[in-house]
PDB file of C-alpha atoms in Angstrom:
ATOM      1  CA  MET A1330      86.824 125.303 108.447  1.00 87.00           C
ATOM      2  CA  VAL A1331      90.544 123.854 109.819  1.00 88.00           C
ATOM      3  CA  ARG A1332      91.505 127.852 111.123  1.00 87.00           C
ATOM      4  CA  GLU A1333      88.485 128.115 112.973  1.00 90.00           C
ATOM      5  CA  TYR A1334      88.670 124.920 115.073  1.00 90.00           C
ATOM      6  CA  ALA A1335      92.247 125.818 115.522  1.00 90.00           C
ATOM      7  CA  GLU A1336      91.742 129.522 116.813  1.00 89.00           C
ATOM      8  CA  PRO A1337      90.747 128.651 120.340  1.00 92.00           C
ATOM      9  CA  LEU A1338      93.622 125.851 120.994  1.00 90.00           C
ATOM     10  CA  ASP A1339      96.167 126.638 123.126  1.00 85.00           C
ATOM     11  CA  VAL A1340      99.085 124.957 121.051  1.00 83.00           C
ATOM     12  CA  PRO A1341     100.290 126.386 117.864  1.00 84.00           C
ATOM     13  CA  VAL A1342      98.746 124.643 114.309  1.00 88.00           C
ATOM     14  CA  ALA A1343     100.558 124.709 111.317  1.00 90.00           C
ATOM     15  CA  LEU A1344      98.063 124.577 108.271  1.00 93.00           C
ATOM     16  CA  GLN A1345      99.851 123.836 105.060  1.00 94.00           C
ATOM     17  CA  LEU A1346      99.130 123.390 101.096  1.00 95.00           C
ATOM     18  CA  ASP A1347     100.999 119.953 100.710  1.00 93.00           C
ATOM     19  CA  HIS A1348     102.344 119.756  96.957  1.00 90.00           C
ATOM     20  CA  GLY A1349     101.249 122.931  95.462  1.00 92.00           C
ATOM     21  CA  ALA A1350     101.491 122.644  91.781  1.00 89.00           C
ATOM     22  CA  GLU A1351      99.894 125.721  90.600  1.00 93.00           C
ATOM     23  CA  TYR A1352     100.540 129.065  91.178  1.00 94.00           C
ATOM     24  CA  ASP A1353      96.823 130.305  91.174  1.00 95.00           C
ATOM     25  CA  ASP A1354      96.116 127.286  94.126  1.00 95.00           C
ATOM     26  CA  ILE A1355      99.239 128.411  95.907  1.00 96.00           C
ATOM     27  CA  CYS A1356      97.911 132.046  96.085  1.00 96.00           C
ATOM     28  CA  ARG A1357      94.477 130.894  97.128  1.00 95.00           C
ATOM     29  CA  CYS A1358      95.443 129.107 100.565  1.00 96.00           C
ATOM     30  CA  ILE A1359      97.806 132.439 101.218  1.00 96.00           C
ATOM     31  CA  LYS A1360      94.783 134.374 101.182  1.00 94.00           C
ATOM     32  CA  ALA A1361      92.357 132.115 102.698  1.00 92.00           C
ATOM     33  CA  GLY A1362      94.842 132.104 105.754  1.00 92.00           C
ATOM     34  CA  PHE A1363      97.417 129.107 105.412  1.00 95.00           C
ATOM     35  CA  THR A1364     100.448 129.305 107.454  1.00 95.00           C
ATOM     36  CA  SER A1365     102.333 127.335 105.216  1.00 96.00           C
ATOM     37  CA  VAL A1366     102.570 126.391 101.693  1.00 97.00           C
ATOM     38  CA  MET A1367     104.535 123.821 100.377  1.00 96.00           C
ATOM     39  CA  VAL A1368     105.964 124.737  96.230  1.00 95.00           C
ATOM     40  CA  ASP A1369     106.420 121.077  94.235  1.00 90.00           C
ATOM     41  CA  ALA A1370     108.590 121.906  91.712  1.00 92.00           C
ATOM     42  CA  SER A1371     111.147 119.063  91.924  1.00 90.00           C
ATOM     43  CA  SER A1372     110.235 117.407  88.775  1.00 88.00           C
ATOM     44  CA  LEU A1373     111.553 120.499  86.873  1.00 92.00           C
ATOM     45  CA  PRO A1374     115.038 121.312  86.252  1.00 93.00           C
ATOM     46  CA  PHE A1375     117.140 122.755  89.068  1.00 95.00           C
ATOM     47  CA  GLU A1376     117.184 126.185  87.799  1.00 97.00           C
ATOM     48  CA  GLU A1377     113.315 126.203  87.033  1.00 96.00           C
ATOM     49  CA  ASN A1378     112.933 124.657  90.429  1.00 96.00           C
ATOM     50  CA  ILE A1379     114.550 127.729  92.266  1.00 97.00           C
ATOM     51  CA  CYS A1380     112.605 130.477  90.319  1.00 97.00           C
ATOM     52  CA  ARG A1381     109.033 128.799  90.979  1.00 96.00           C
ATOM     53  CA  VAL A1382     110.211 128.398  94.493  1.00 97.00           C
ATOM     54  CA  SER A1383     111.232 131.904  94.811  1.00 97.00           C
ATOM     55  CA  GLN A1384     108.746 133.211  93.049  1.00 96.00           C
ATOM     56  CA  ILE A1385     106.339 132.109  96.026  1.00 97.00           C
ATOM     57  CA  VAL A1386     108.811 133.055  98.997  1.00 98.00           C
ATOM     58  CA  SER A1387     108.683 136.532  98.102  1.00 97.00           C
ATOM     59  CA  LEU A1388     104.726 136.504  98.106  1.00 96.00           C
ATOM     60  CA  ALA A1389     104.445 134.057 100.676  1.00 97.00           C
ATOM     61  CA  HIS A1390     106.561 136.326 102.921  1.00 97.00           C
ATOM     62  CA  ALA A1391     104.983 139.258 102.402  1.00 97.00           C
ATOM     63  CA  HIS A1392     102.151 137.800 104.257  1.00 96.00           C
ATOM     64  CA  GLY A1393     103.839 135.961 106.940  1.00 96.00           C
ATOM     65  CA  VAL A1394     103.520 132.440 105.234  1.00 97.00           C
ATOM     66  CA  SER A1395     106.308 129.847 105.539  1.00 97.00           C
ATOM     67  CA  VAL A1396     107.994 127.737 102.306  1.00 98.00           C
ATOM     68  CA  GLU A1397     108.343 124.664 102.419  1.00 97.00           C
ATOM     69  CA  ALA A1398     110.013 123.318  99.078  1.00 96.00           C
ATOM     70  CA  GLU A1399     111.148 119.749  97.606  1.00 94.00           C
ATOM     71  CA  LEU A1400     114.718 119.210  96.328  1.00 94.00           C
ATOM     72  CA  GLY A1401     115.355 115.670  94.297  1.00 88.00           C
ATOM     73  CA  HIS A1402     112.985 113.170  93.520  1.00 71.00           C
ATOM     74  CA  VAL A1403     110.615 111.220  96.269  1.00 69.00           C
ATOM     75  CA  GLY A1404     108.864 108.627  93.804  1.00 54.00           C
ATOM     76  CA  GLN A1405     105.455 106.419  93.672  1.00 51.00           C
ATOM     77  CA  ALA A1406     106.068 103.466  96.381  1.00 48.00           C
ATOM     78  CA  ALA A1407     103.427 101.048  94.253  1.00 49.00           C
ATOM     79  CA  ASP A1408     105.595 101.515  91.325  1.00 51.00           C
ATOM     80  CA  GLY A1409     109.075 100.955  92.975  1.00 49.00           C
ATOM     81  CA  ASP A1410     110.052 104.521  91.937  1.00 47.00           C
ATOM     82  CA  GLY A1411     112.519 106.897  93.942  1.00 46.00           C
ATOM     83  CA  ARG A1412     114.988 103.473  95.204  1.00 52.00           C
ATOM     84  CA  SER A1413     117.956 105.238  92.738  1.00 52.00           C
ATOM     85  CA  ASP A1414     120.095 106.926  94.292  1.00 58.00           C
ATOM     86  CA  ASP A1415     120.318 109.644  91.357  1.00 67.00           C
ATOM     87  CA  MET A1416     117.038 110.659  91.912  1.00 81.00           C
ATOM     88  CA  TYR A1417     118.199 111.732  95.784  1.00 90.00           C
ATOM     89  CA  THR A1418     118.766 114.969  97.169  1.00 93.00           C
ATOM     90  CA  LYS A1419     122.557 116.296  96.293  1.00 94.00           C
ATOM     91  CA  VAL A1420     124.140 118.016  99.527  1.00 96.00           C
ATOM     92  CA  ASP A1421     125.798 121.190  97.412  1.00 97.00           C
ATOM     93  CA  MET A1422     122.576 121.816  95.445  1.00 96.00           C
ATOM     94  CA  ALA A1423     120.885 121.737  98.753  1.00 97.00           C
ATOM     95  CA  VAL A1424     122.719 124.201  99.818  1.00 97.00           C
ATOM     96  CA  GLU A1425     122.763 126.612  96.567  1.00 98.00           C
ATOM     97  CA  PHE A1426     118.885 125.987  96.715  1.00 97.00           C
ATOM     98  CA  ILE A1427     118.537 126.941 100.300  1.00 98.00           C
ATOM     99  CA  ASP A1428     120.454 130.040  99.814  1.00 97.00           C
ATOM    100  CA  ARG A1429     118.891 130.988  96.362  1.00 98.00           C
ATOM    101  CA  THR A1430     115.391 130.284  97.448  1.00 98.00           C
ATOM    102  CA  ARG A1431     114.990 131.657 100.636  1.00 97.00           C
ATOM    103  CA  CYS A1432     112.647 128.473 101.377  1.00 97.00           C
ATOM    104  CA  ASP A1433     112.003 127.720 104.715  1.00 97.00           C
ATOM    105  CA  ALA A1434     112.390 124.080 104.679  1.00 97.00           C
ATOM    106  CA  LEU A1435     112.971 121.351 102.211  1.00 97.00           C
ATOM    107  CA  ALA A1436     112.170 118.112 101.333  1.00 95.00           C
ATOM    108  CA  VAL A1437     114.625 115.557 100.771  1.00 95.00           C
ATOM    109  CA  ALA A1438     114.882 112.666  98.889  1.00 90.00           C
ATOM    110  CA  ILE A1439     117.017 110.361 100.465  1.00 91.00           C
ATOM    111  CA  GLY A1440     114.971 106.772  99.329  1.00 86.00           C
ATOM    112  CA  THR A1441     111.421 106.985 100.644  1.00 81.00           C
ATOM    113  CA  ALA A1442     108.452 107.239  98.394  1.00 75.00           C
ATOM    114  CA  HIS A1443     104.529 108.403  97.991  1.00 68.00           C
ATOM    115  CA  GLY A1444     101.670 106.088  98.763  1.00 66.00           C
ATOM    116  CA  LYS A1445     101.765 102.463  99.892  1.00 63.00           C
ATOM    117  CA  TYR A1446     105.298 100.252  99.063  1.00 60.00           C
ATOM    118  CA  PRO A1447     104.150  96.690  98.127  1.00 61.00           C
ATOM    119  CA  ALA A1448     104.245  93.662 100.994  1.00 62.00           C
ATOM    120  CA  ASP A1449     106.916  93.174 103.101  1.00 65.00           C
ATOM    121  CA  TYR A1450     109.139  96.187 101.337  1.00 62.00           C
ATOM    122  CA  VAL A1451     111.177  98.193 103.627  1.00 66.00           C
ATOM    123  CA  PRO A1452     112.607 100.780 102.136  1.00 72.00           C
ATOM    124  CA  ARG A1453     116.491 101.577 102.737  1.00 83.00           C
ATOM    125  CA  LEU A1454     117.649 105.327 103.663  1.00 88.00           C
ATOM    126  CA  ASP A1455     120.592 106.837 102.644  1.00 92.00           C
ATOM    127  CA  PHE A1456     121.372 108.295 105.988  1.00 94.00           C
ATOM    128  CA  GLY A1457     124.883 108.780 105.629  1.00 94.00           C
ATOM    129  CA  ARG A1458     123.626 111.095 102.717  1.00 94.00           C
ATOM    130  CA  LEU A1459     120.750 112.631 105.502  1.00 96.00           C
ATOM    131  CA  ALA A1460     123.727 113.474 107.378  1.00 96.00           C
ATOM    132  CA  GLU A1461     126.031 115.335 105.401  1.00 96.00           C
ATOM    133  CA  ILE A1462     123.033 117.465 104.191  1.00 97.00           C
ATOM    134  CA  LYS A1463     122.458 118.396 107.648  1.00 97.00           C
ATOM    135  CA  ASP A1464     125.809 119.027 109.123  1.00 97.00           C
ATOM    136  CA  ALA A1465     126.052 121.318 105.618  1.00 97.00           C
ATOM    137  CA  VAL A1466     122.563 123.158 106.190  1.00 97.00           C
ATOM    138  CA  GLY A1467     122.646 123.327 110.251  1.00 95.00           C
ATOM    139  CA  ASP A1468     119.431 123.956 111.987  1.00 94.00           C
ATOM    140  CA  TYR A1469     117.939 124.819 108.498  1.00 96.00           C
ATOM    141  CA  PRO A1470     114.482 122.593 108.622  1.00 96.00           C
ATOM    142  CA  LEU A1471     114.638 118.941 106.648  1.00 97.00           C
ATOM    143  CA  VAL A1472     111.328 117.086 106.038  1.00 95.00           C
ATOM    144  CA  LEU A1473     110.484 113.375 105.147  1.00 93.00           C
ATOM    145  CA  HIS A1474     108.151 113.049 102.544  1.00 89.00           C
ATOM    146  CA  GLY A1475     106.807 109.353 101.917  1.00 81.00           C
ATOM    147  CA  GLY A1476     107.352 108.639 105.005  1.00 75.00           C
ATOM    148  CA  SER A1477     104.318 106.193 105.890  1.00 77.00           C
ATOM    149  CA  GLY A1478     105.543 101.848 105.943  1.00 73.00           C
ATOM    150  CA  ALA A1479     109.076 103.176 106.585  1.00 79.00           C
ATOM    151  CA  GLY A1480     109.550 101.702 109.726  1.00 84.00           C
ATOM    152  CA  ASP A1481     109.898 102.998 113.248  1.00 89.00           C
ATOM    153  CA  ASP A1482     113.769 101.979 113.004  1.00 90.00           C
ATOM    154  CA  ASN A1483     114.264 103.797 109.284  1.00 90.00           C
ATOM    155  CA  PHE A1484     112.043 106.696 111.726  1.00 90.00           C
ATOM    156  CA  ARG A1485     114.295 107.041 114.957  1.00 92.00           C
ATOM    157  CA  ARG A1486     117.513 106.941 112.783  1.00 93.00           C
ATOM    158  CA  ALA A1487     116.097 110.018 110.327  1.00 93.00           C
ATOM    159  CA  VAL A1488     115.467 111.869 113.567  1.00 92.00           C
ATOM    160  CA  GLU A1489     118.524 111.520 114.860  1.00 92.00           C
ATOM    161  CA  ASN A1490     120.252 112.264 111.547  1.00 93.00           C
ATOM    162  CA  GLY A1491     118.392 115.874 111.075  1.00 93.00           C
ATOM    163  CA  ILE A1492     114.521 115.063 109.991  1.00 94.00           C
ATOM    164  CA  ASN A1493     112.448 117.447 111.787  1.00 93.00           C
ATOM    165  CA  LYS A1494     109.208 117.039 109.877  1.00 92.00           C
ATOM    166  CA  VAL A1495     107.324 113.358 108.604  1.00 91.00           C
ATOM    167  CA  ASN A1496     104.467 113.416 106.422  1.00 89.00           C
ATOM    168  CA  LEU A1497     102.738 110.559 107.289  1.00 87.00           C
ATOM    169  CA  TRP A1498      99.183 110.690 105.171  1.00 85.00           C
ATOM    170  CA  THR A1499      98.969 106.939 103.443  1.00 83.00           C
ATOM    171  CA  ASP A1500      99.563 105.323 107.013  1.00 84.00           C
ATOM    172  CA  TYR A1501      97.186 108.001 108.913  1.00 85.00           C
ATOM    173  CA  SER A1502      94.625 106.845 106.245  1.00 86.00           C
ATOM    174  CA  ALA A1503      95.089 103.354 106.389  1.00 86.00           C
ATOM    175  CA  ALA A1504      94.881 103.414 110.132  1.00 86.00           C
ATOM    176  CA  TYR A1505      91.329 105.221 110.104  1.00 86.00           C
ATOM    177  CA  VAL A1506      89.919 102.805 107.624  1.00 88.00           C
ATOM    178  CA  LYS A1507      91.137  99.809 109.654  1.00 88.00           C
ATOM    179  CA  ALA A1508      89.660 101.470 112.439  1.00 87.00           C
ATOM    180  CA  LEU A1509      85.858 101.839 110.440  1.00 88.00           C
ATOM    181  CA  ARG A1510      85.767  98.830 109.107  1.00 88.00           C
ATOM    182  CA  GLU A1511      86.322  96.792 113.063  1.00 85.00           C
ATOM    183  CA  GLU A1512      83.798  99.112 114.553  1.00 83.00           C
ATOM    184  CA  LEU A1513      81.551  98.477 111.603  1.00 85.00           C
ATOM    185  CA  SER A1514      82.067  94.552 112.261  1.00 81.00           C
ATOM    186  CA  PHE A1515      79.907  94.545 115.336  1.00 75.00           C
ATOM    187  CA  ALA A1516      77.939  97.547 115.192  1.00 71.00           C
ATOM    188  CA  GLU A1517      74.853  96.143 114.474  1.00 77.00           C
ATOM    189  CA  HIS A1518      73.008  99.825 113.634  1.00 80.00           C
ATOM    190  CA  PRO A1519      76.128 101.948 112.872  1.00 80.00           C
ATOM    191  CA  ASP A1520      75.390 105.616 113.671  1.00 85.00           C
ATOM    192  CA  TYR A1521      77.967 108.143 111.888  1.00 84.00           C
ATOM    193  CA  MET A1522      78.922 110.417 114.490  1.00 86.00           C
ATOM    194  CA  LEU A1523      79.398 107.385 117.071  1.00 84.00           C
ATOM    195  CA  LEU A1524      81.205 105.476 113.898  1.00 85.00           C
ATOM    196  CA  SER A1525      83.352 109.320 113.774  1.00 86.00           C
ATOM    197  CA  GLY A1526      84.237 109.861 117.184  1.00 87.00           C
ATOM    198  CA  ALA A1527      85.698 106.065 117.492  1.00 86.00           C
ATOM    199  CA  CYS A1528      87.657 105.918 114.430  1.00 88.00           C
ATOM    200  CA  GLU A1529      89.377 109.441 115.197  1.00 88.00           C
ATOM    201  CA  GLU A1530      90.208 108.249 118.748  1.00 89.00           C
ATOM    202  CA  LYS A1531      91.836 104.886 117.452  1.00 88.00           C
ATOM    203  CA  ALA A1532      93.475 106.983 114.616  1.00 87.00           C
ATOM    204  CA  SER A1533      94.790 109.800 117.251  1.00 89.00           C
ATOM    205  CA  GLU A1534      96.058 106.895 119.122  1.00 90.00           C
ATOM    206  CA  TRP A1535      98.376 105.873 116.136  1.00 88.00           C
ATOM    207  CA  LEU A1536      99.269 109.543 115.330  1.00 88.00           C
ATOM    208  CA  ARG A1537     100.249 109.395 119.694  1.00 90.00           C
ATOM    209  CA  HIS A1538     102.898 106.551 119.018  1.00 91.00           C
ATOM    210  CA  TYR A1539     105.024 108.747 116.203  1.00 90.00           C
ATOM    211  CA  MET A1540     105.023 111.709 118.303  1.00 89.00           C
ATOM    212  CA  ARG A1541     106.240 109.681 121.192  1.00 91.00           C
ATOM    213  CA  LEU A1542     108.642 107.960 118.613  1.00 90.00           C
ATOM    214  CA  PHE A1543     109.933 111.581 116.902  1.00 89.00           C
ATOM    215  CA  GLY A1544     110.242 113.101 120.354  1.00 87.00           C
ATOM    216  CA  SER A1545     107.797 115.693 120.004  1.00 83.00           C
ATOM    217  CA  SER A1546     105.095 115.034 122.269  1.00 78.00           C
ATOM    218  CA  ALA A1547     104.646 117.214 125.671  1.00 73.00           C
ATOM    219  CA  ARG A1548     106.113 119.779 124.029  1.00 67.00           C
ATOM    220  CA  TYR A1549     106.361 122.356 121.305  1.00 58.00           C
ATOM    221  CA  HIS A1550     108.671 125.223 120.483  1.00 55.00           C
ATOM    222  CA  PHE A1551     107.210 129.171 120.485  1.00 51.00           C
ATOM    223  CA  SER A1552     108.115 132.645 120.704  1.00 49.00           C
ATOM    224  CA  GLU A1553     111.787 131.289 121.447  1.00 46.00           C
ATOM    225  CA  LYS A1554     110.074 129.567 124.595  1.00 43.00           C
ATOM    226  CA  THR A1555     109.555 125.694 125.086  1.00 43.00           C
ATOM    227  CA  VAL A1556     106.026 125.411 126.990  1.00 42.00           C
ATOM    228  CA  GLU A1557     104.430 122.173 127.857  1.00 45.00           C
ATOM    229  CA  ALA A1558     101.639 120.298 125.896  1.00 45.00           C
ATOM    230  CA  THR A1559     100.456 116.927 125.725  1.00 45.00           C
ATOM    231  CA  ASP A1560     100.258 114.703 122.616  1.00 48.00           C
TER     232      ASP A1560
END
């Protein structure tokens, strides 16, 4: 369905499997036309992570599909997980991992966690480590998972220090639910289509804020050419 919606658009659309763990699921997504798949074997030992990612890279690249992997541990925010620097991505291991797997993007662990953080908690990210990783891997794309709740200041510094992609699903879904509750509060006779449109517009405005914050508004790179676009 997403692929059909994306085809007539005049901007490139990435359709990615996030946190793919099962080989069969990843294969189904590649066959279904996904442009990117993530292999999440980060909880496994280093060598096994490399083995699994390399296997998918060989398959995906043969079909023109890019592969994202994860190295280090991005924990669960509600559990207070992922705050220990022994879980963070190590620079030398990141260089070796990229070289041996040939994956196209790497999610690094620098202090964020998946899900919703406890009230009033803002994670402290290891920007020094991020800068060291970026310096070691050059222009290679780095990904920040567990971005929701990290705060605008952290996001600005993360992008400045080399993050190219940020995952924000928890906050995006919360923005949509908030909009839904607001619309329902004054809708005497709620209409599904009208509610959906209103919620999508408010959630889209939330997304526009982050596009501007990350510096990704009004531009994209396609076929090695910068093309003007809108957010």
